[in-house]
Amino acid sequence: MIHDKLALLGCICVLGVSSGCATGGVSLRPDGTPKAQECPAEARKAMHYLQLFVGKSAWVHLDANQILAKPIILYDGPIESMLDEDIGLLEAPARLYGEVWTGGLQPVIRYYAAHPLTGGERIPICAVARLGLGQLRKRPESKPGTAILDSPRAGVDIVDEFR
């Protein structure tokens, strides 16, 4: 446990990352969903230190402001999610910061930064929110720029690029 905390602290100190997200310049498809995007080298390095390897996953509360709400409404733009369980060296309830696009049949949620609640600064990551069996699909009554979802939770998967 002490080793894990030292590794996390070391990662934060070595990287000295800013608190901004790396969402600028994302190209969009005609339906408003984002095109493929590379995971920055800085994020890949941070994820290695945090033992956040491709395929690792955990549960996340999609919107930290709507944890117990059913259904929830997501809007195009920034999102703050909350880890519901540990992933790698990130301990729940760390915050995940990213971007939501609601243009398709289901929202696309990409995470670009994590902020451990043990202190320090935001750490760059690459992760996506997912649910199988179409469970992340928007309700038909969702208005443009929004996604009404039945579940306030989803899986968060570590990725090495966004597709």
PDB file of C-alpha atoms in Angstrom:
ATOM      1  CA  MET A   1       0.000   0.000   0.000  1.00  0.00           C
ATOM      2  CA  ILE A   2       2.805   2.423   0.863  1.00  0.00           C
ATOM      3  CA  HIS A   3       4.555   1.467  -2.400  1.00  0.00           C
ATOM      4  CA  ASP A   4       1.370   2.251  -4.341  1.00  0.00           C
ATOM      5  CA  LYS A   5       1.000   5.679  -2.720  1.00  0.00           C
ATOM      6  CA  LEU A   6       4.662   6.505  -3.350  1.00  0.00           C
ATOM      7  CA  ALA A   7       4.322   5.477  -6.986  1.00  0.00           C
ATOM      8  CA  LEU A   8       1.239   7.677  -7.360  1.00  0.00           C
ATOM      9  CA  LEU A   9       2.961  10.617  -5.678  1.00  0.00           C
ATOM     10  CA  GLY A  10       6.025  10.092  -7.871  1.00  0.00           C
ATOM     11  CA  CYS A  11       3.888  10.071 -10.982  1.00  0.00           C
ATOM     12  CA  ILE A  12       2.260  13.340  -9.998  1.00  0.00           C
ATOM     13  CA  CYS A  13       5.589  14.984  -9.158  1.00  0.00           C
ATOM     14  CA  VAL A  14       7.470  13.751 -12.227  1.00  0.00           C
ATOM     15  CA  LEU A  15       4.823  14.765 -14.698  1.00  0.00           C
ATOM     16  CA  GLY A  16       3.917  18.128 -13.194  1.00  0.00           C
ATOM     17  CA  VAL A  17       0.929  18.315 -15.486  1.00  0.00           C
ATOM     18  CA  SER A  18      -1.325  21.284 -15.863  1.00  0.00           C
ATOM     19  CA  SER A  19      -4.967  21.092 -14.899  1.00  0.00           C
ATOM     20  CA  GLY A  20      -6.228  21.531 -18.466  1.00  0.00           C
ATOM     21  CA  CYS A  21      -7.780  18.806 -20.598  1.00  0.00           C
ATOM     22  CA  ALA A  22      -6.411  17.784 -23.982  1.00  0.00           C
ATOM     23  CA  THR A  23      -9.656  18.004 -25.919  1.00  0.00           C
ATOM     24  CA  GLY A  24      -8.756  20.812 -28.296  1.00  0.00           C
ATOM     25  CA  GLY A  25      -8.802  20.056 -31.985  1.00  0.00           C
ATOM     26  CA  VAL A  26     -11.034  16.974 -31.958  1.00  0.00           C
ATOM     27  CA  SER A  27     -12.506  16.515 -35.439  1.00  0.00           C
ATOM     28  CA  LEU A  28     -16.168  15.565 -35.654  1.00  0.00           C
ATOM     29  CA  ARG A  29     -18.087  13.231 -37.952  1.00  0.00           C
ATOM     30  CA  PRO A  30     -21.228  14.489 -39.731  1.00  0.00           C
ATOM     31  CA  ASP A  31     -23.415  13.125 -36.863  1.00  0.00           C
ATOM     32  CA  GLY A  32     -21.478  15.188 -34.296  1.00  0.00           C
ATOM     33  CA  THR A  33     -19.519  12.300 -32.763  1.00  0.00           C
ATOM     34  CA  PRO A  34     -15.740  12.627 -32.488  1.00  0.00           C
ATOM     35  CA  LYS A  35     -13.322  11.029 -34.929  1.00  0.00           C
ATOM     36  CA  ALA A  36     -10.335   8.929 -33.895  1.00  0.00           C
ATOM     37  CA  GLN A  37      -7.774  10.670 -31.699  1.00  0.00           C
ATOM     38  CA  GLU A  38      -4.325   9.624 -30.506  1.00  0.00           C
ATOM     39  CA  CYS A  39      -3.568   9.267 -26.820  1.00  0.00           C
ATOM     40  CA  PRO A  40      -0.809  11.819 -26.068  1.00  0.00           C
ATOM     41  CA  ALA A  41       2.620  10.484 -25.088  1.00  0.00           C
ATOM     42  CA  GLU A  42       2.359  12.307 -21.746  1.00  0.00           C
ATOM     43  CA  ALA A  43      -0.856  10.429 -20.927  1.00  0.00           C
ATOM     44  CA  ARG A  44       0.600   7.063 -21.979  1.00  0.00           C
ATOM     45  CA  LYS A  45       3.592   7.682 -19.687  1.00  0.00           C
ATOM     46  CA  ALA A  46       1.365   8.665 -16.754  1.00  0.00           C
ATOM     47  CA  MET A  47      -0.866   5.625 -17.290  1.00  0.00           C
ATOM     48  CA  HIS A  48       2.193   3.358 -17.244  1.00  0.00           C
ATOM     49  CA  TYR A  49       3.248   4.767 -13.850  1.00  0.00           C
ATOM     50  CA  LEU A  50      -0.292   4.380 -12.522  1.00  0.00           C
ATOM     51  CA  GLN A  51      -0.581   0.796 -13.817  1.00  0.00           C
ATOM     52  CA  LEU A  52      -3.491   1.834 -16.025  1.00  0.00           C
ATOM     53  CA  PHE A  53      -2.960  -0.624 -18.842  1.00  0.00           C
ATOM     54  CA  VAL A  54      -5.195  -0.981 -21.912  1.00  0.00           C
ATOM     55  CA  GLY A  55      -8.156  -3.160 -21.038  1.00  0.00           C
ATOM     56  CA  LYS A  56      -8.229  -2.289 -17.326  1.00  0.00           C
ATOM     57  CA  SER A  57     -11.673  -1.184 -16.318  1.00  0.00           C
ATOM     58  CA  ALA A  58     -13.744  -0.079 -13.343  1.00  0.00           C
ATOM     59  CA  TRP A  59     -17.192   1.283 -12.607  1.00  0.00           C
ATOM     60  CA  VAL A  60     -17.740   5.028 -12.730  1.00  0.00           C
ATOM     61  CA  HIS A  61     -20.571   7.377 -11.798  1.00  0.00           C
ATOM     62  CA  LEU A  62     -20.984   9.216 -15.095  1.00  0.00           C
ATOM     63  CA  ASP A  63     -21.861  12.603 -13.615  1.00  0.00           C
ATOM     64  CA  ALA A  64     -20.572  13.460 -10.138  1.00  0.00           C
ATOM     65  CA  ASN A  65     -23.581  15.788  -9.768  1.00  0.00           C
ATOM     66  CA  GLN A  66     -26.181  13.088 -10.570  1.00  0.00           C
ATOM     67  CA  ILE A  67     -24.906  10.050  -8.657  1.00  0.00           C
ATOM     68  CA  LEU A  68     -28.298   8.813  -7.422  1.00  0.00           C
ATOM     69  CA  ALA A  69     -30.436  10.221 -10.238  1.00  0.00           C
ATOM     70  CA  LYS A  70     -32.337   7.908 -12.586  1.00  0.00           C
ATOM     71  CA  PRO A  71     -32.491   8.760 -15.409  1.00  0.00           C
ATOM     72  CA  ILE A  72     -29.598  11.201 -15.840  1.00  0.00           C
ATOM     73  CA  ILE A  73     -29.141  13.876 -18.467  1.00  0.00           C
ATOM     74  CA  LEU A  74     -25.731  14.428 -20.039  1.00  0.00           C
ATOM     75  CA  TYR A  75     -24.959  17.524 -22.089  1.00  0.00           C
ATOM     76  CA  ASP A  76     -22.436  18.125 -24.851  1.00  0.00           C
ATOM     77  CA  GLY A  77     -19.243  19.454 -23.324  1.00  0.00           C
ATOM     78  CA  PRO A  78     -17.135  18.882 -20.227  1.00  0.00           C
ATOM     79  CA  ILE A  79     -17.962  16.177 -17.705  1.00  0.00           C
ATOM     80  CA  GLU A  80     -16.745  15.297 -14.210  1.00  0.00           C
ATOM     81  CA  SER A  81     -17.205  11.643 -13.330  1.00  0.00           C
ATOM     82  CA  MET A  82     -16.352   9.755 -10.145  1.00  0.00           C
ATOM     83  CA  LEU A  83     -14.632   6.375  -9.883  1.00  0.00           C
ATOM     84  CA  ASP A  84     -16.788   3.876  -8.029  1.00  0.00           C
ATOM     85  CA  GLU A  85     -13.896   1.423  -7.570  1.00  0.00           C
ATOM     86  CA  ASP A  86     -10.105   1.489  -7.781  1.00  0.00           C
ATOM     87  CA  ILE A  87      -8.384   1.113 -11.128  1.00  0.00           C
ATOM     88  CA  GLY A  88      -4.630   0.659 -11.257  1.00  0.00           C
ATOM     89  CA  LEU A  89      -3.202   2.962  -8.595  1.00  0.00           C
ATOM     90  CA  LEU A  90      -6.125   5.383  -8.848  1.00  0.00           C
ATOM     91  CA  GLU A  91      -8.275   4.940  -5.776  1.00  0.00           C
ATOM     92  CA  ALA A  92     -12.005   5.586  -5.734  1.00  0.00           C
ATOM     93  CA  PRO A  93     -13.519   8.141  -5.501  1.00  0.00           C
ATOM     94  CA  ALA A  94     -10.967   9.855  -7.769  1.00  0.00           C
ATOM     95  CA  ARG A  95     -12.457  12.251 -10.287  1.00  0.00           C
ATOM     96  CA  LEU A  96     -12.245  11.772 -14.050  1.00  0.00           C
ATOM     97  CA  TYR A  97     -12.481  14.765 -16.360  1.00  0.00           C
ATOM     98  CA  GLY A  98     -13.425  14.563 -19.975  1.00  0.00           C
ATOM     99  CA  GLU A  99     -15.763  15.502 -22.756  1.00  0.00           C
ATOM    100  CA  VAL A 100     -19.211  14.294 -23.869  1.00  0.00           C
ATOM    101  CA  TRP A 101     -20.582  14.228 -27.405  1.00  0.00           C
ATOM    102  CA  THR A 102     -24.286  13.375 -27.714  1.00  0.00           C
ATOM    103  CA  GLY A 103     -24.738  13.421 -31.505  1.00  0.00           C
ATOM    104  CA  GLY A 104     -25.030   9.689 -32.205  1.00  0.00           C
ATOM    105  CA  LEU A 105     -27.339   6.948 -30.917  1.00  0.00           C
ATOM    106  CA  GLN A 106     -25.369   6.897 -27.681  1.00  0.00           C
ATOM    107  CA  PRO A 107     -23.116   9.502 -26.114  1.00  0.00           C
ATOM    108  CA  VAL A 108     -19.364   9.316 -26.588  1.00  0.00           C
ATOM    109  CA  ILE A 109     -17.509  10.023 -23.339  1.00  0.00           C
ATOM    110  CA  ARG A 110     -13.747  10.403 -23.429  1.00  0.00           C
ATOM    111  CA  TYR A 111     -11.670  11.017 -20.319  1.00  0.00           C
ATOM    112  CA  TYR A 112      -8.487  13.043 -20.601  1.00  0.00           C
ATOM    113  CA  ALA A 113      -7.511  13.555 -16.940  1.00  0.00           C
ATOM    114  CA  ALA A 114      -7.836  11.987 -13.500  1.00  0.00           C
ATOM    115  CA  HIS A 115      -7.554  13.743 -10.156  1.00  0.00           C
ATOM    116  CA  PRO A 116      -6.815  11.576  -7.135  1.00  0.00           C
ATOM    117  CA  LEU A 117      -8.456  12.808  -3.954  1.00  0.00           C
ATOM    118  CA  THR A 118      -5.210  12.181  -2.063  1.00  0.00           C
ATOM    119  CA  GLY A 119      -3.878  15.479  -3.405  1.00  0.00           C
ATOM    120  CA  GLY A 120      -1.720  16.641  -6.238  1.00  0.00           C
ATOM    121  CA  GLU A 121      -2.717  17.792  -9.669  1.00  0.00           C
ATOM    122  CA  ARG A 122      -4.698  16.311 -12.509  1.00  0.00           C
ATOM    123  CA  ILE A 123      -2.963  13.460 -14.303  1.00  0.00           C
ATOM    124  CA  PRO A 124      -3.373  12.954 -18.049  1.00  0.00           C
ATOM    125  CA  ILE A 125      -5.077   9.691 -19.036  1.00  0.00           C
ATOM    126  CA  CYS A 126      -6.966   8.178 -21.955  1.00  0.00           C
ATOM    127  CA  ALA A 127     -10.173   6.349 -21.069  1.00  0.00           C
ATOM    128  CA  VAL A 128     -13.729   5.937 -22.340  1.00  0.00           C
ATOM    129  CA  ALA A 129     -17.104   5.194 -20.766  1.00  0.00           C
ATOM    130  CA  ARG A 130     -18.816   2.036 -22.027  1.00  0.00           C
ATOM    131  CA  LEU A 131     -21.733  -0.278 -21.323  1.00  0.00           C
ATOM    132  CA  GLY A 132     -22.531  -3.436 -23.241  1.00  0.00           C
ATOM    133  CA  LEU A 133     -25.826  -4.578 -24.717  1.00  0.00           C
ATOM    134  CA  GLY A 134     -26.811  -1.067 -25.802  1.00  0.00           C
ATOM    135  CA  GLN A 135     -27.289   0.075 -22.216  1.00  0.00           C
ATOM    136  CA  LEU A 136     -25.648   3.441 -22.889  1.00  0.00           C
ATOM    137  CA  ARG A 137     -28.122   4.338 -25.654  1.00  0.00           C
ATOM    138  CA  LYS A 138     -29.916   7.636 -25.387  1.00  0.00           C
ATOM    139  CA  ARG A 139     -33.620   7.668 -24.692  1.00  0.00           C
ATOM    140  CA  PRO A 140     -35.692   8.674 -27.746  1.00  0.00           C
ATOM    141  CA  GLU A 141     -36.916  11.828 -25.979  1.00  0.00           C
ATOM    142  CA  SER A 142     -33.347  13.195 -25.749  1.00  0.00           C
ATOM    143  CA  LYS A 143     -33.203  16.659 -27.282  1.00  0.00           C
ATOM    144  CA  PRO A 144     -30.280  17.788 -29.493  1.00  0.00           C
ATOM    145  CA  GLY A 145     -27.172  18.383 -27.383  1.00  0.00           C
ATOM    146  CA  THR A 146     -28.375  16.059 -24.620  1.00  0.00           C
ATOM    147  CA  ALA A 147     -28.441  12.361 -23.805  1.00  0.00           C
ATOM    148  CA  ILE A 148     -31.002  11.011 -21.357  1.00  0.00           C
ATOM    149  CA  LEU A 149     -29.655   7.735 -19.965  1.00  0.00           C
ATOM    150  CA  ASP A 150     -31.344   5.126 -17.797  1.00  0.00           C
ATOM    151  CA  SER A 151     -28.198   4.343 -15.807  1.00  0.00           C
ATOM    152  CA  PRO A 152     -26.065   6.828 -13.854  1.00  0.00           C
ATOM    153  CA  ARG A 153     -23.149   4.358 -13.987  1.00  0.00           C
ATOM    154  CA  ALA A 154     -20.995   2.859 -16.709  1.00  0.00           C
ATOM    155  CA  GLY A 155     -17.729   1.076 -17.116  1.00  0.00           C
ATOM    156  CA  VAL A 156     -14.610   3.136 -17.712  1.00  0.00           C
ATOM    157  CA  ASP A 157     -11.989   1.439 -19.905  1.00  0.00           C
ATOM    158  CA  ILE A 158      -8.374   2.496 -20.302  1.00  0.00           C
ATOM    159  CA  VAL A 159      -7.423   2.940 -23.986  1.00  0.00           C
ATOM    160  CA  ASP A 160      -4.259   3.788 -25.906  1.00  0.00           C
ATOM    161  CA  GLU A 161      -6.177   5.761 -28.537  1.00  0.00           C
ATOM    162  CA  PHE A 162      -9.703   6.996 -29.050  1.00  0.00           C
ATOM    163  CA  ARG A 163     -11.667   5.456 -31.929  1.00  0.00           C
TER     164      ARG A 163
END
